[in-house]
């Protein structure tokens, strides 16, 4: 089991979250720390080949179907029964055809990493590279996410990474409400099995869908939230950092809050 893996019994959420530090405005004169320096270098190296931004789309479903029927948001619901294994969740998903996204996919992008991790990252959905390889966050934005994880002193193998939807939306558009609802039971079971102490939601779509909120991501990021009793830290998407590298300091502030919650020491 990795250094960051939790015991195989169901983990519980950490104690009351630390008070979030005030977000620092992006600045070229901010103090240089080794992790932030590596993150800045990663942004600079990836920016040249960053993909163009996706076309703006309408809002994404924030209330998952099952919880909407109960009349309460995910943050107020309790964690469901823990599945017997992550393989059992994947087997139940099968060759999913529960929404129209299956019609154009190459691969289902289920999730990857340590199934007993203390830290889980949840993104929006697969892009072209992820659809081709069947693994989340492997394109340019994914490579930057890997650098961010490494700046925490961790590796991809020590965390668990999943998405709100498991098939690529055409033209990288936002997932539609029925698509989010079709995947929600399986994401909920993934979260229930991992039982992480902290979830980092990556970007607007993932943050809004998981937390059932409509707060702009620029205001939501850096604030502690909860999903079924688990601490959640929303942050900006790595793809946004590729287009807006001055925002890297904000993301690093958010990541430092996560490190404090998990009592992780900064790498030297």
Short mmCIF file of C-alpha atoms in Angstrom, two decimals:
data_model
loop_
_atom_site.label_atom_id
_atom_site.label_comp_id
_atom_site.label_asym_id
_atom_site.label_seq_id
_atom_site.Cartn_x
_atom_site.Cartn_y
_atom_site.Cartn_z
CA UNK A 1 0.00 0.00 0.00
CA UNK A 2 1.35 3.42 -0.85
CA UNK A 3 2.42 6.00 1.73
CA UNK A 4 -0.75 7.96 1.09
CA UNK A 5 -3.13 5.00 1.08
CA UNK A 6 -5.72 4.77 3.83
CA UNK A 7 -6.52 1.50 5.67
CA UNK A 8 -8.83 -0.82 3.77
CA UNK A 9 -11.67 -0.20 6.21
CA UNK A 10 -13.99 2.67 5.38
CA UNK A 11 -12.22 5.93 6.03
CA UNK A 12 -13.84 8.83 7.76
CA UNK A 13 -13.63 12.47 6.86
CA UNK A 14 -10.99 14.47 8.66
CA UNK A 15 -11.72 16.77 11.56
CA UNK A 16 -13.11 20.25 11.09
CA UNK A 17 -11.29 21.85 8.16
CA UNK A 18 -8.63 24.46 8.73
CA UNK A 19 -9.67 28.01 8.11
CA UNK A 20 -8.84 28.68 4.43
CA UNK A 21 -6.09 31.16 3.83
CA UNK A 22 -6.95 34.27 1.90
CA UNK A 23 -6.25 33.70 -1.79
CA UNK A 24 -3.25 35.63 -2.98
CA UNK A 25 -3.65 37.69 -6.11
CA UNK A 26 -1.55 36.51 -9.03
CA UNK A 27 1.75 38.32 -9.08
CA UNK A 28 5.09 37.95 -10.74
CA UNK A 29 6.81 38.92 -7.49
CA UNK A 30 5.25 36.26 -5.26
CA UNK A 31 7.72 34.38 -3.01
CA UNK A 32 9.37 31.50 -4.79
CA UNK A 33 8.99 28.11 -3.17
CA UNK A 34 10.44 24.96 -4.70
CA UNK A 35 7.05 23.29 -5.37
CA UNK A 36 5.54 26.45 -6.86
CA UNK A 37 8.66 26.86 -8.94
CA UNK A 38 8.22 23.40 -10.41
CA UNK A 39 4.55 24.16 -11.06
CA UNK A 40 5.47 27.41 -12.81
CA UNK A 41 8.00 25.58 -14.97
CA UNK A 42 5.39 22.97 -15.85
CA UNK A 43 2.94 25.67 -16.94
CA UNK A 44 5.57 27.41 -19.04
CA UNK A 45 6.63 24.20 -20.80
CA UNK A 46 3.09 23.07 -21.55
CA UNK A 47 1.61 26.43 -22.56
CA UNK A 48 3.12 26.41 -26.05
CA UNK A 49 1.15 23.33 -27.06
CA UNK A 50 -1.98 24.00 -25.04
CA UNK A 51 -5.23 23.12 -26.84
CA UNK A 52 -7.61 25.96 -27.69
CA UNK A 53 -10.34 26.60 -25.14
CA UNK A 54 -13.57 24.71 -25.57
CA UNK A 55 -16.55 26.61 -26.87
CA UNK A 56 -18.68 28.09 -24.07
CA UNK A 57 -21.66 25.93 -23.21
CA UNK A 58 -24.70 26.19 -21.02
CA UNK A 59 -24.72 25.28 -17.37
CA UNK A 60 -24.18 21.66 -16.33
CA UNK A 61 -26.53 19.71 -14.08
CA UNK A 62 -25.55 20.30 -10.48
CA UNK A 63 -28.15 18.10 -8.76
CA UNK A 64 -27.49 14.43 -9.35
CA UNK A 65 -30.62 12.52 -10.23
CA UNK A 66 -30.75 10.21 -7.24
CA UNK A 67 -30.21 12.97 -4.70
CA UNK A 68 -32.61 15.30 -6.45
CA UNK A 69 -35.36 12.76 -5.84
CA UNK A 70 -34.54 12.99 -2.13
CA UNK A 71 -34.75 16.77 -2.24
CA UNK A 72 -31.27 17.32 -0.84
CA UNK A 73 -27.87 18.14 -2.34
CA UNK A 74 -24.91 15.75 -2.24
CA UNK A 75 -23.29 17.78 0.55
CA UNK A 76 -26.15 16.84 2.90
CA UNK A 77 -26.38 13.16 1.95
CA UNK A 78 -24.51 10.45 3.79
CA UNK A 79 -21.95 8.15 2.19
CA UNK A 80 -23.59 5.03 0.82
CA UNK A 81 -22.60 1.44 1.50
CA UNK A 82 -19.03 0.71 0.46
CA UNK A 83 -18.82 -1.53 -2.63
CA UNK A 84 -16.99 -4.84 -2.26
CA UNK A 85 -14.25 -3.69 -4.64
CA UNK A 86 -13.48 -1.14 -7.33
CA UNK A 87 -13.47 -3.99 -9.84
CA UNK A 88 -17.06 -4.73 -8.84
CA UNK A 89 -18.03 -1.13 -9.64
CA UNK A 90 -16.31 -1.37 -13.03
CA UNK A 91 -18.03 -4.68 -13.76
CA UNK A 92 -21.41 -3.17 -12.92
CA UNK A 93 -20.71 -0.27 -15.29
CA UNK A 94 -19.99 -2.79 -18.03
CA UNK A 95 -20.18 -1.64 -21.65
CA UNK A 96 -22.29 1.30 -20.55
CA UNK A 97 -24.95 2.61 -22.95
CA UNK A 98 -26.96 4.57 -20.38
CA UNK A 99 -26.66 7.86 -22.29
CA UNK A 100 -25.85 9.02 -25.81
CA UNK A 101 -22.16 9.60 -25.09
CA UNK A 102 -21.48 5.91 -25.73
CA UNK A 103 -22.26 6.36 -29.42
CA UNK A 104 -19.01 8.16 -30.24
CA UNK A 105 -16.61 7.00 -27.55
CA UNK A 106 -13.50 4.91 -28.13
CA UNK A 107 -13.02 3.87 -24.51
CA UNK A 108 -14.81 4.19 -21.20
CA UNK A 109 -12.55 6.25 -18.94
CA UNK A 110 -13.28 4.77 -15.53
CA UNK A 111 -10.61 5.95 -13.10
CA UNK A 112 -7.03 5.31 -12.11
CA UNK A 113 -4.80 5.28 -9.06
CA UNK A 114 -4.73 4.01 -5.49
CA UNK A 115 -8.20 2.68 -4.57
CA UNK A 116 -7.54 3.31 -0.86
CA UNK A 117 -6.11 6.80 -1.33
CA UNK A 118 -6.57 9.60 1.17
CA UNK A 119 -6.80 12.11 -1.71
CA UNK A 120 -9.06 11.96 -4.76
CA UNK A 121 -9.18 14.25 -7.81
CA UNK A 122 -12.41 14.57 -9.80
CA UNK A 123 -12.43 16.26 -13.20
CA UNK A 124 -15.05 17.01 -15.81
CA UNK A 125 -14.75 14.33 -18.47
CA UNK A 126 -12.38 12.69 -20.93
CA UNK A 127 -10.78 14.59 -23.79
CA UNK A 128 -9.43 13.15 -27.03
CA UNK A 129 -6.27 11.69 -25.47
CA UNK A 130 -8.18 10.20 -22.55
CA UNK A 131 -10.79 8.69 -24.88
CA UNK A 132 -8.03 7.12 -26.96
CA UNK A 133 -6.07 5.70 -24.02
CA UNK A 134 -8.91 4.96 -21.59
CA UNK A 135 -7.26 6.81 -18.69
CA UNK A 136 -8.19 10.17 -17.12
CA UNK A 137 -5.94 13.24 -17.34
CA UNK A 138 -3.26 12.07 -19.78
CA UNK A 139 -3.31 15.01 -22.23
CA UNK A 140 -1.55 18.35 -21.79
CA UNK A 141 -3.84 19.34 -18.90
CA UNK A 142 -3.35 15.91 -17.36
CA UNK A 143 0.40 16.22 -17.58
CA UNK A 144 0.16 19.49 -15.69
CA UNK A 145 -2.08 17.85 -13.07
CA UNK A 146 0.60 15.19 -12.64
CA UNK A 147 3.19 17.94 -12.04
CA UNK A 148 0.90 19.52 -9.43
CA UNK A 149 0.54 16.16 -7.66
CA UNK A 150 4.31 15.72 -7.75
CA UNK A 151 4.76 19.23 -6.32
CA UNK A 152 2.78 17.94 -3.32
CA UNK A 153 5.41 15.24 -2.86
CA UNK A 154 3.08 12.54 -4.22
CA UNK A 155 2.63 10.55 -7.41
CA UNK A 156 -0.39 9.66 -9.53
CA UNK A 157 -0.15 6.15 -8.10
CA UNK A 158 -0.79 7.51 -4.59
CA UNK A 159 -4.05 9.32 -5.39
CA UNK A 160 -7.25 8.31 -7.17
CA UNK A 161 -8.40 10.21 -10.28
CA UNK A 162 -11.86 10.06 -11.85
CA UNK A 163 -14.29 12.24 -13.81
CA UNK A 164 -17.90 13.39 -13.56
CA UNK A 165 -18.65 11.53 -16.83
CA UNK A 166 -16.79 8.51 -18.17
CA UNK A 167 -17.20 9.03 -21.92
CA UNK A 168 -15.94 11.96 -23.98
CA UNK A 169 -18.52 14.66 -24.78
CA UNK A 170 -18.33 15.58 -28.49
CA UNK A 171 -16.11 18.59 -29.29
CA UNK A 172 -15.20 18.75 -25.59
CA UNK A 173 -18.53 20.39 -24.75
CA UNK A 174 -19.90 20.43 -21.21
CA UNK A 175 -21.65 17.21 -20.17
CA UNK A 176 -25.42 17.47 -20.40
CA UNK A 177 -27.74 16.84 -17.42
CA UNK A 178 -28.80 13.34 -18.47
CA UNK A 179 -25.17 12.38 -19.09
CA UNK A 180 -24.11 13.54 -15.63
CA UNK A 181 -27.07 11.71 -14.07
CA UNK A 182 -26.22 8.47 -15.91
CA UNK A 183 -22.69 8.42 -14.51
CA UNK A 184 -23.49 9.68 -11.01
CA UNK A 185 -24.26 6.31 -9.37
CA UNK A 186 -20.89 4.94 -10.47
CA UNK A 187 -18.93 8.01 -9.39
CA UNK A 188 -20.72 7.87 -6.03
CA UNK A 189 -19.67 4.22 -5.66
CA UNK A 190 -16.09 5.08 -6.59
CA UNK A 191 -16.04 7.77 -3.90
CA UNK A 192 -17.65 5.38 -1.41
CA UNK A 193 -15.00 2.73 -2.06
CA UNK A 194 -12.01 5.08 -1.97
CA UNK A 195 -13.48 6.94 1.04
CA UNK A 196 -10.87 9.70 0.71
CA UNK A 197 -10.22 12.27 3.40
CA UNK A 198 -10.15 15.04 0.79
CA UNK A 199 -11.54 15.43 -2.74
CA UNK A 200 -10.15 18.07 -5.10
CA UNK A 201 -12.69 19.02 -7.76
CA UNK A 202 -10.88 20.26 -10.84
CA UNK A 203 -12.66 23.06 -12.69
CA UNK A 204 -16.13 24.57 -12.90
CA UNK A 205 -18.07 21.60 -14.26
CA UNK A 206 -16.79 19.08 -11.72
CA UNK A 207 -17.20 21.49 -8.81
CA UNK A 208 -20.74 22.49 -9.74
CA UNK A 209 -21.89 18.94 -10.47
CA UNK A 210 -20.46 17.32 -7.35
CA UNK A 211 -21.43 20.10 -4.92
CA UNK A 212 -24.74 21.19 -6.48
CA UNK A 213 -23.60 24.81 -6.47
CA UNK A 214 -23.65 27.60 -9.04
CA UNK A 215 -21.07 29.86 -7.41
CA UNK A 216 -18.56 31.02 -10.05
CA UNK A 217 -15.44 28.88 -9.86
CA UNK A 218 -13.31 31.99 -9.36
CA UNK A 219 -15.16 32.52 -6.07
CA UNK A 220 -15.72 28.87 -5.17
CA UNK A 221 -12.08 27.82 -5.52
CA UNK A 222 -10.06 27.83 -2.34
CA UNK A 223 -13.11 27.40 -0.07
CA UNK A 224 -13.72 24.20 1.86
CA UNK A 225 -16.92 22.37 0.95
CA UNK A 226 -18.30 18.91 1.77
CA UNK A 227 -19.66 16.02 -0.26
CA UNK A 228 -21.35 13.32 1.81
CA UNK A 229 -19.21 14.22 4.80
CA UNK A 230 -15.93 14.36 2.84
CA UNK A 231 -13.91 17.57 2.63
CA UNK A 232 -13.85 19.04 -0.88
CA UNK A 233 -11.47 21.68 -2.22
CA UNK A 234 -12.59 23.16 -5.56
CA UNK A 235 -9.81 24.57 -7.72
CA UNK A 236 -9.16 25.75 -11.26
CA UNK A 237 -8.70 23.31 -14.13
CA UNK A 238 -5.15 22.70 -15.39
CA UNK A 239 -6.37 23.50 -18.92
CA UNK A 240 -7.20 26.99 -17.64
CA UNK A 241 -3.68 27.31 -16.26
CA UNK A 242 -2.27 26.46 -19.68
CA UNK A 243 -4.18 29.43 -21.09
CA UNK A 244 -3.82 31.67 -18.02
CA UNK A 245 -0.49 30.87 -16.35
CA UNK A 246 -0.77 33.79 -13.93
CA UNK A 247 -3.51 31.80 -12.14
CA UNK A 248 -1.03 29.14 -11.08
CA UNK A 249 -0.45 30.91 -7.75
CA UNK A 250 -4.17 30.61 -6.90
CA UNK A 251 -4.12 26.87 -7.59
CA UNK A 252 -0.99 26.42 -5.52
CA UNK A 253 -2.71 28.23 -2.63
CA UNK A 254 -5.59 25.74 -2.90
CA UNK A 255 -3.22 22.78 -3.04
CA UNK A 256 -1.37 24.01 0.05
CA UNK A 257 -4.70 24.03 1.92
CA UNK A 258 -5.18 20.39 0.91
CA UNK A 259 -1.67 19.53 2.07
CA UNK A 260 -2.35 21.13 5.45
CA UNK A 261 -5.61 19.18 5.81
CA UNK A 262 -3.77 15.93 5.06
CA UNK A 263 -0.75 16.95 7.15
CA UNK A 264 1.57 16.51 4.19
CA UNK A 265 5.01 18.05 4.39
CA UNK A 266 6.30 20.12 1.51
CA UNK A 267 8.96 18.32 -0.49
CA UNK A 268 12.42 19.82 -0.09
#
